[in-house]
Structure formats: C-alpha cells, structure tokens
Coordinates of C-alpha atoms in Angstrom, one line a residue:
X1 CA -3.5 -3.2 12.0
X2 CA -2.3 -4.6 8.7
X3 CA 1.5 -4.9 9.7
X4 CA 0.8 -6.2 13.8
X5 CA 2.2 -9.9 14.0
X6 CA -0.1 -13.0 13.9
X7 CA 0.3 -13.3 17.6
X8 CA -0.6 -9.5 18.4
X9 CA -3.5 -10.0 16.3
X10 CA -4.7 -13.1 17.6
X11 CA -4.4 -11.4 21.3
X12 CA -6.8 -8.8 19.8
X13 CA -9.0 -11.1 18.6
X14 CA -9.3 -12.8 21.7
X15 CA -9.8 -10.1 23.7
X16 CA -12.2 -7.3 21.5
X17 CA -15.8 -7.6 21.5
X18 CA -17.8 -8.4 19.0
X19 CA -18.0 -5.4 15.9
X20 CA -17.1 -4.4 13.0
X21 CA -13.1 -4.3 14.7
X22 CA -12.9 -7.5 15.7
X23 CA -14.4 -8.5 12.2
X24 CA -11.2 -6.7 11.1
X25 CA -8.9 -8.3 13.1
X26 CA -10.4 -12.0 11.4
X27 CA -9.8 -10.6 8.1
X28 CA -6.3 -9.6 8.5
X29 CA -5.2 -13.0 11.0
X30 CA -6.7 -15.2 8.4
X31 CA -5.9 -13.5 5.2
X32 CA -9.1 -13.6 3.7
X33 CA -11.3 -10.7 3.1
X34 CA -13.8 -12.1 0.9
X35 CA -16.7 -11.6 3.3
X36 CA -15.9 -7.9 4.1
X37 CA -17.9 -6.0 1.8
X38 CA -21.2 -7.9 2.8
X39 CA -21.5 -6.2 5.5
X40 CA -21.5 -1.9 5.3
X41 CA -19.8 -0.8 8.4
X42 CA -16.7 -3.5 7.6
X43 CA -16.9 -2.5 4.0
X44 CA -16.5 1.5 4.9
X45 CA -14.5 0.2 7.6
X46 CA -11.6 -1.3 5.1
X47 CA -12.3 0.9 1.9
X48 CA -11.6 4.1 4.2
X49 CA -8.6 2.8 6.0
X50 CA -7.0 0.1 4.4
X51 CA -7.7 0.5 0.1
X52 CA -5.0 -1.8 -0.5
X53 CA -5.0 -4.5 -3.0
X54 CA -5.7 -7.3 -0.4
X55 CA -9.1 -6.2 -0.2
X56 CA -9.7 -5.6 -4.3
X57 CA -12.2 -8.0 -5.4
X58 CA -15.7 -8.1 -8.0
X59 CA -18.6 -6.6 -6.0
X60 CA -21.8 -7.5 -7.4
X61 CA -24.3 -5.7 -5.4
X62 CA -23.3 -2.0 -3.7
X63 CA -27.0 -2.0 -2.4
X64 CA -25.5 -2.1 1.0
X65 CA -23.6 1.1 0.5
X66 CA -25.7 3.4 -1.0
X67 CA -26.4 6.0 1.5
X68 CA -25.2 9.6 2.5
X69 CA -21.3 8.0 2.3
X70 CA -21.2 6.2 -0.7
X71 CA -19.5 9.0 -2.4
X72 CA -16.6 8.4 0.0
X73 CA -16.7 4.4 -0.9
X74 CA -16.1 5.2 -5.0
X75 CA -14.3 7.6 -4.2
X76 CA -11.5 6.1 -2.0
X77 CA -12.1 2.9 -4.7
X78 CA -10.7 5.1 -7.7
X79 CA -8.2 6.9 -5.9
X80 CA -6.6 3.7 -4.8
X81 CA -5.0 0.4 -7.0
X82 CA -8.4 -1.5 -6.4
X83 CA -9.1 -2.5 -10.2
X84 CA -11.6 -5.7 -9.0
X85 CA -13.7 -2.6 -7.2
X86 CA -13.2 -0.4 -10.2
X87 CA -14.4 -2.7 -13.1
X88 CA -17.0 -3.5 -10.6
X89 CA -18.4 0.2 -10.0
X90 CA -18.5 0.3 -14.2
X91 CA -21.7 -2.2 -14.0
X92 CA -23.7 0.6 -11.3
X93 CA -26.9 2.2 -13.1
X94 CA -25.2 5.9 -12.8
X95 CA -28.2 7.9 -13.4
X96 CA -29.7 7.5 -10.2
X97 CA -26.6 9.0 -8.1
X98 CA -25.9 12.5 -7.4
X99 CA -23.3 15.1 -9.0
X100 CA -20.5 13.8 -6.2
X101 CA -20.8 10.1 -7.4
X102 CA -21.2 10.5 -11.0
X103 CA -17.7 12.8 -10.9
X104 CA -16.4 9.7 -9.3
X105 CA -17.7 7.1 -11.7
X106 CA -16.6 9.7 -14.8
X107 CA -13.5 9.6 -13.6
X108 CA -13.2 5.7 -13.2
X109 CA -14.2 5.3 -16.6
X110 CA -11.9 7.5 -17.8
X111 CA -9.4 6.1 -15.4
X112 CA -10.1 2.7 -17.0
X113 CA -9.9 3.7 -20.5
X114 CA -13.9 3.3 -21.3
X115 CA -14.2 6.4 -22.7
X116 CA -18.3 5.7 -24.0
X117 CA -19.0 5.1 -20.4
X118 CA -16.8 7.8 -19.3
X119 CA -18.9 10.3 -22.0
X120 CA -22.5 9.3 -20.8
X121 CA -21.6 9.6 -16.9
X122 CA -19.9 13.1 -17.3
X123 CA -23.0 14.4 -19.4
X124 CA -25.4 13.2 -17.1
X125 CA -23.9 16.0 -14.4
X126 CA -26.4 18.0 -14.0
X127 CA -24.8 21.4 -12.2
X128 CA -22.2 22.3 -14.8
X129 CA -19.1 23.4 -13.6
X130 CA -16.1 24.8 -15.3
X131 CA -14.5 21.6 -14.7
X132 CA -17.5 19.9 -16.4
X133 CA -17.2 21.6 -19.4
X134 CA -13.3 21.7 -19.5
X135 CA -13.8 17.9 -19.4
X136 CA -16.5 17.5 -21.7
X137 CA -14.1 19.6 -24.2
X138 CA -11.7 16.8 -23.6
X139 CA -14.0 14.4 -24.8
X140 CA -14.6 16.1 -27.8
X141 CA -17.6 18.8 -27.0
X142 CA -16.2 22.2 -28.8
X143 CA -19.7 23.8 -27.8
X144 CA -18.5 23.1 -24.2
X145 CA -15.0 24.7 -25.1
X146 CA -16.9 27.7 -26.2
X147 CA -18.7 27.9 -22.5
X148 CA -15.6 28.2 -21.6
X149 CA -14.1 30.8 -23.4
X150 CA -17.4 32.8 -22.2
X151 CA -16.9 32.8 -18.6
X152 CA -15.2 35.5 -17.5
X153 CA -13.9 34.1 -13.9
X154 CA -10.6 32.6 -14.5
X155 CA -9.7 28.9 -13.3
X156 CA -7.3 26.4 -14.0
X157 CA -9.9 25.1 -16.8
X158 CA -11.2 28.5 -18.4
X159 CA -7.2 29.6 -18.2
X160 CA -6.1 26.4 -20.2
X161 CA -9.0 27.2 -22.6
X162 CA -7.7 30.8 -23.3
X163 CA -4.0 29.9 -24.5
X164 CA -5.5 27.1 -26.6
X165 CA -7.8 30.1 -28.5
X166 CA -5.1 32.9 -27.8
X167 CA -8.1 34.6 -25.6
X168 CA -6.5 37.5 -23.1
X169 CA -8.2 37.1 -19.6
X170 CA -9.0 40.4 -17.8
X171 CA -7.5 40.7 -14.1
X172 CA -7.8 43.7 -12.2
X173 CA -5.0 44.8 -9.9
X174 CA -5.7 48.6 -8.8
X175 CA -8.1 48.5 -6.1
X176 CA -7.0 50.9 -3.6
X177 CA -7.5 55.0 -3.3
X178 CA -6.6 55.5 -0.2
X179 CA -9.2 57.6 0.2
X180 CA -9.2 56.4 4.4
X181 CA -6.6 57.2 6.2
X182 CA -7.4 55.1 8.9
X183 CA -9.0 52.3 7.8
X184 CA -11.6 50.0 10.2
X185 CA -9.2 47.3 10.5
X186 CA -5.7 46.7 11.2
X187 CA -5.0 43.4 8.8
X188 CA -1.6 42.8 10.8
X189 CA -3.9 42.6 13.9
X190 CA -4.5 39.2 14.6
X191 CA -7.5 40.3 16.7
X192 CA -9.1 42.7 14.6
X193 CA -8.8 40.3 11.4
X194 CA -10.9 37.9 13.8
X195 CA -13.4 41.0 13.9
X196 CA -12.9 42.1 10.2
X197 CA -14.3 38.2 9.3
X198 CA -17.1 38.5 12.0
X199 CA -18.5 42.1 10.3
X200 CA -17.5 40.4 6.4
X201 CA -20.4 37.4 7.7
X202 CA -23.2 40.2 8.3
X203 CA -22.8 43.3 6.2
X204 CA -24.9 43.5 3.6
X205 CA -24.1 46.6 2.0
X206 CA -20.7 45.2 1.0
X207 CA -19.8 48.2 -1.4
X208 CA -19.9 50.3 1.8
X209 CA -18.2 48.4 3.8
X210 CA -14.8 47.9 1.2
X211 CA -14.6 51.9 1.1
X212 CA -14.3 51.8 4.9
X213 CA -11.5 49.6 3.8
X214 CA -10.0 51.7 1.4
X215 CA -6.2 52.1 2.2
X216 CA -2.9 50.1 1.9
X217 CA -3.0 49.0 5.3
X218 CA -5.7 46.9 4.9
X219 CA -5.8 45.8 1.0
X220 CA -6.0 42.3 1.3
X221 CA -9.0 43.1 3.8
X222 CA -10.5 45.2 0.8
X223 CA -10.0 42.7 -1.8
X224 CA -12.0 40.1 0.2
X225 CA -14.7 41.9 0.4
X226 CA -14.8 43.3 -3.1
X227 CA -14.6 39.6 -4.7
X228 CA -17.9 38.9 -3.0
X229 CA -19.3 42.6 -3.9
X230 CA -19.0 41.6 -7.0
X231 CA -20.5 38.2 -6.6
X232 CA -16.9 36.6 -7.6
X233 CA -17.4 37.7 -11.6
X234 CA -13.9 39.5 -11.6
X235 CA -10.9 38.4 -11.3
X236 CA -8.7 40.6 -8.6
X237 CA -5.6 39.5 -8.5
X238 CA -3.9 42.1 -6.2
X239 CA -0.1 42.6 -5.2
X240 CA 0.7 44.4 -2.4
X241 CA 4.4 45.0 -2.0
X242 CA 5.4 41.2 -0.1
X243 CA 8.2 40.8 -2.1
X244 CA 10.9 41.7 -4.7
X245 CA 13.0 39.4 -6.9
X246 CA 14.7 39.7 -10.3
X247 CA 13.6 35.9 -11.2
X248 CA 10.0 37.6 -12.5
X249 CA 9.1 33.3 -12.6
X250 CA 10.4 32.7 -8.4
X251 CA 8.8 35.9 -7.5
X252 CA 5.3 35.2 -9.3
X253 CA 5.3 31.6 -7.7
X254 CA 5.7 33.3 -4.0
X255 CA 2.7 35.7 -5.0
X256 CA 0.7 32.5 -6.4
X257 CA 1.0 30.6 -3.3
X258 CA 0.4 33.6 -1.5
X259 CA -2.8 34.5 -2.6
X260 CA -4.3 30.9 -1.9
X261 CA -2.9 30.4 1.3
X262 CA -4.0 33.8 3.0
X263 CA -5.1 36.0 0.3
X264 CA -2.3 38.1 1.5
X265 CA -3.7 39.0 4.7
X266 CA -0.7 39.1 7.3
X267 CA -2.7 38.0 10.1
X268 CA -3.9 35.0 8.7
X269 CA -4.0 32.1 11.7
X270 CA -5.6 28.6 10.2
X271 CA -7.3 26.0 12.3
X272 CA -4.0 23.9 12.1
X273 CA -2.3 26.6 13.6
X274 CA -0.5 28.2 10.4
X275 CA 0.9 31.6 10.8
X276 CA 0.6 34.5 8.2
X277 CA 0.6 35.5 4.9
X278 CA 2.6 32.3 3.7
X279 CA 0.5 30.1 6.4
X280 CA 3.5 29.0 8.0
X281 CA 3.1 25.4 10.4
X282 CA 5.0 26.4 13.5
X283 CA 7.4 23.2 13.6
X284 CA 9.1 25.1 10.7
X285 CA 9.3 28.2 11.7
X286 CA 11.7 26.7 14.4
X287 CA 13.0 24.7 12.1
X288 CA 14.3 27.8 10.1
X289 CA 15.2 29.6 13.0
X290 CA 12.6 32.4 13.3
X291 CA 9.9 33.0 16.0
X292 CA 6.2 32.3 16.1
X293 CA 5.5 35.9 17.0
X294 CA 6.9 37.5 14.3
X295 CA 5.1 36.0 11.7
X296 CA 2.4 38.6 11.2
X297 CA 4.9 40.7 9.8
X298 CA 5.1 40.7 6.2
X299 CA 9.0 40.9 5.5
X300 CA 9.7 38.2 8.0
X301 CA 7.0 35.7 7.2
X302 CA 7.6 35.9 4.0
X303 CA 11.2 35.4 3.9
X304 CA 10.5 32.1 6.1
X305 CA 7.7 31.2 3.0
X306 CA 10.3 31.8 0.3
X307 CA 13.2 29.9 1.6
X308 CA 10.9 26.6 1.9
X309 CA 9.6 27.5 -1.4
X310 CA 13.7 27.5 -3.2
X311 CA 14.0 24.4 -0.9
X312 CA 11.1 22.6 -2.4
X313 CA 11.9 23.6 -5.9
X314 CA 16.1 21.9 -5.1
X315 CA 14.1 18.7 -4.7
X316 CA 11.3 18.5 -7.3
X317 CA 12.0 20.7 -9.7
X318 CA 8.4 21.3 -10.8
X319 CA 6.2 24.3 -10.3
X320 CA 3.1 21.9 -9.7
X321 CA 4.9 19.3 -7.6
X322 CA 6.3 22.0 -5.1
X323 CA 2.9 23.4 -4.7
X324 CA 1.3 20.2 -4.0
X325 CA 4.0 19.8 -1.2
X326 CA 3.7 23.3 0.1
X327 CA 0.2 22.2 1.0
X328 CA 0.7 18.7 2.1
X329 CA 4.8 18.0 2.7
X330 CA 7.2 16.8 0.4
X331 CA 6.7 13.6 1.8
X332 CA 3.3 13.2 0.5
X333 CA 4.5 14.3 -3.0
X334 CA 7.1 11.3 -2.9
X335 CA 5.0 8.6 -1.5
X336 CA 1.9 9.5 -3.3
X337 CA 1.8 11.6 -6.2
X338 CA 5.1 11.9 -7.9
X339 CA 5.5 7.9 -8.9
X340 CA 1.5 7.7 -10.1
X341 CA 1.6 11.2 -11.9
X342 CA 2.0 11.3 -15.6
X343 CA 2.9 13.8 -18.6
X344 CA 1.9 12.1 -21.6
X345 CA -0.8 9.8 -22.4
X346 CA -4.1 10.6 -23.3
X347 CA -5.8 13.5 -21.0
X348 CA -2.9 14.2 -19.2
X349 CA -1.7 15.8 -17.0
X350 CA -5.5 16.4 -15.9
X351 CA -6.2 13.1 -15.5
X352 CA -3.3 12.7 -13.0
X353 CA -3.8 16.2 -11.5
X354 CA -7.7 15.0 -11.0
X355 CA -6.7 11.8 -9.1
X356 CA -4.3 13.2 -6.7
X357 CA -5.1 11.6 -3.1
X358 CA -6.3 14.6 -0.7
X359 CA -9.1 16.7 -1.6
X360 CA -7.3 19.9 -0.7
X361 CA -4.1 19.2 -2.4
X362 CA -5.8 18.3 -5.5
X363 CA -7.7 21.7 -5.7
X364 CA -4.7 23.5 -3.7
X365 CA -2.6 22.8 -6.7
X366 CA -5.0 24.0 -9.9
X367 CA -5.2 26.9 -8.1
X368 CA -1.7 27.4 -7.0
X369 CA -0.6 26.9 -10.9
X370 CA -3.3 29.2 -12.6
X371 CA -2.2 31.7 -10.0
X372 CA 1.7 31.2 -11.1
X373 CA 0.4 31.5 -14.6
X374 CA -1.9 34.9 -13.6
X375 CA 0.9 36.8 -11.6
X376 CA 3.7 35.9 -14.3
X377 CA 1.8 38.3 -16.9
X378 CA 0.7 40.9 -14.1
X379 CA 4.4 40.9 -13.5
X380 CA 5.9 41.1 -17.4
X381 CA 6.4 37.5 -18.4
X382 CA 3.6 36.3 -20.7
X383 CA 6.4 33.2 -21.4
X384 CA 5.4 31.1 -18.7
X385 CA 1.8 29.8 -19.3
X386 CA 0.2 26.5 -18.4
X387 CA 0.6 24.8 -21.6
X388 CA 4.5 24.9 -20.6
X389 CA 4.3 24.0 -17.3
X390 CA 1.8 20.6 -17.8
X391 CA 3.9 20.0 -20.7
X392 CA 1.0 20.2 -23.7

C-alpha cells in the first residue's frame, strides 16, 4: 500500500468500506499518521506491516495495546528504526508484563544505550534462561556467569562462557551397538520416518524404544529419541558418515547445519516442502540440476547442501552470515541483517545477533554457529572457537 500512487489510493479510498483498511488508505493519501495508534486494530495494523519511520512517533498511553499481542507490537517496535516508539516504550511500568515483553523492553534499553533500565528489566525475568544469565553476565553478574559454567547442556551462551574460563564441554558421539540388525524404522523411508515421529509422540518407555533403534541405519532416529531419554541433559552430537572433506573448518560447517536442519535424518520433508538431510527447498534443487526424488539419499542431498553452502560462503564470507542465509536467502542477509549488524561496540556481536529480524533466523543462527564450533573439535580442530568467529 505505501508505494500505490495518490490516484490508486484515492480509488481505494473511495471505494472500501469503512475499517481499519480504509483508515490505512487515509493515512498513507494524506501523509499523516498521527491518529493511528489511537485506535488498536490500526495501530497492530501499521506496526506489523508497515514499521517504517513514517509512522515513529511519542506514544503516551499503550493501554490500548495491552492484550495477548502486545509482545508482537514492542517487539516489531525494537526490531525496526522506530526511535519515537522506542524512547516511548522506556516510560512503560515493566513489572507488570510477562517474560516475552520484558525480553523486549531489555533489549530496547539496551538497544538505546540505558543500561540501568536495561539491568532492572532483564532481572525482573522471572524463568531464567541460559540467555538470561549469559546476558545478565554482560551486565556485570559473575554469579550469573558461574550458572553458566554449571549447566551442562551446551548453547551458544554456556559455549561462549566455557572459552572465556577455558571450561571443556562434554559431547557424546558413540551411540550406536548395532546390536539390531534390523532396526524398526527405515530413516531413508519417507513413510516410515512419518511413523517413527507418530510412535516418538506416545512411547513412554523411551530407553526401550532407542534400543529397537539401535543400528546404523537408523542413528539419527536413535539420537532423537535418546536426547529426550535423557531429558535433553547431554549433549549428543552424532556424525554419521554424510560427508568427507580435508578442510576439517568446510566439513564441520556442513555437519553444523546439518544437525539443525534435520538432525541428520535423510527423510526429513518440512512443512515448506524441504527435502532431506540438508532441507533442501525444491526451486533449488532444479536450480542445481538434481531431482526432487533423490533427495532422501544421503550422498546426493548432501552434495546439493554443500555446493549452496561454498556458494554462500563466495558471497559473504562469514560463517554466521551464510548460516543466517541458508535459513532465510541471501537476500534477506543483504537487505536486512548484514548493513545493521555490528562487530565492535559494546555487547556485540550479541546485541546485533539478538536483533536480527525473523524469529527463526535469529535462533537458526546461535545454533548453527555453536554447532560449527562443537563439530570443529569432534573433528580435530580446537582452533576455530566462537571467540574467533564473533570477533571477541
């Protein structure tokens, strides 16, 4: 709507009914959005789709907005160049918001260099999470660092935490006997990994059920159900034999990626439609010249996963870029994360890293990067660590 001509919009305008659209439509013909946030739908309506500065002005009163969405309204307003909205959202009472919010309105302290404010929001979280604590460490907490260095379950956060006190993180690799020789499930079996996750959301005697799984034909199968056996207190970082290269760095990158996308499972088909262990999106499969029905094989799928992967690194030259735009297209990378992301300053790269756009890339890429960091040893080089690659 914001790049239609004045004439297009005045035909909408003249033709809608009344609502929140046509509301819209006023805004953007007249260029004046002063009005728009005192009324909630057309506030969610232009927060949510058009966080531009045209709309950034002081909000006095949020009253309007605080329901089951608000998170999505301070969110949106700190991810985006709204500074009116953000200066605004420092004057809220925090205390009576929930976990989602406050994380939001740390964030946009932090963002806005009020780091007092910033401190009191983040310890008024109630459920602390590794990412709590790594950011209360930040902020000067050592007794939050030490919570850190105590749990055993490897992150981005509590990985970042062990170089800084030379801590060595346990990972467990070994998990298979083969003590089946035909195990339950075939996990290049598009159909039978569809049952394998049906019988993984019942079974209750999970122990059981991963020696039924016991074999290297269905590892990854084993794996998934040994992490939650174990009530996800290990760290199994398995590496079934997808791949060989030389360049120890390339090939722990494929196995990072890897492991998030599909936990190696061959089979893996997403709700979007990508294929295999490398979750391929069809349009490039055909775009590499490779077919759709091959990609439950591991060789072939793979191959596919690692050329886009060389690819991406020949334009961004950066471990945590390329895995941001393995998950959401070099394009996104470009447009909205390289230009805003920064090195050096204070709390950075997290800071940056934490205000990445879409949820899933955001998360996609701690993970990605503390796998890198994981396989890298597993596989011999305990050079590449994530002090190096975020540049501290």
């Amino acid at each position: 709507m914001s790049k239609l001509k004045k004439d297009d919009l005045k035909y909408l305008y003249n033709h809608l009914p009344e609502g929140k659209v046509k509301k819209a439509v006023f805004a953007f013909l007249n260029n004046n959005f002063s009005f728009i946030f005192k009324d909630r739908d057309l506030g969610y309506y232009f927060i949510l789709n058009y966080p531009d500065k045209k709309i950034d002005q002081i909000i006095n009163d949020f009253t309007l907005f605080e329901d089951n969405y608000f998170y999505l309204f301070v969110k949106y307003a700190v991810l985006n160049d709204l500074p009116k909205i953000q200066k605004s959202l420092m004057g809220l009472d925090y205390k009576n918001f929930d976990d989602k919010i406050k994380w939001w309105l740390f964030i946009n302290a932090l963002k806005n260099k009020n780091e007092q404010l910033a401190k009191k929001v983040l310890y008024s979280i109630k459920q602390k999470t590794t990412k709590i604590y790594f950011w209360m460490w930040q902020l000067g907490n050592n007794a939050a660092f030490q919570e850190l260095l105590n749990n055993k379950r490897i992150d981005i956060y509590t990985l970042f935490a062990y170089e800084k006190a030379g801590k060595k993180f346990f990972i467990k690799t070994n998990i298979i006997y083969n003590s089946v020789k035909s195990p339950k499930y075939n996990q290049t079996n598009p159909w039978e990994v569809l049952k394998f996750w049906d019988e993984f959301k019942k079974r209750k005697d999970l122990f059981t059920f991963a020696k039924e799984l016991d074999s290297d034909k269905s590892i990854a199968l084993k794996a998934l159900v040994l992490d939650k056996a174990f009530k996800f207190k290990y760290n199994l970082f398995i590496t079934p034999n997808i791949y060989e290269d030389k360049n120890i760095s390339l090939k722990s990158f494929v196995y990072g990626i890897a492991r998030q996308e599909s936990r190696f499972v061959p089979a893996s088909v997403s709700r979007s439609y990508a294929l295999g262990t490398m979750q391929i999106m069809p349009f490039l499969i055909r775009d590499y010249n490779s077919n759709v029905f091959n990609q439950f094989d591991y060789k072939e799928n793979i191959r596919l996963g690692v050329k886009h992967i060389k690819w991406l690194f020949s334009k961004l030259h950066d471990p945590l870029m390329v895995a941001y735009a393995y998950n959401g297209g070099i394009g996104f990378v470009n447009r909205r994360v390289k230009n805003y992301f920064k090195y050096k300053g204070k709390y950075e790269p997290f800071l940056s890293m934490e205000l990445v756009p879409y949820d899933e890339s955001r998360e996609y890429g701690k993970k990605v990067i503390a796998n890198y960091v994981i396989y890298s040893h597993i596989f011999g080089d305990n050079n590449i660590t994530l002090h190096k690659i975020l540049k501290k």
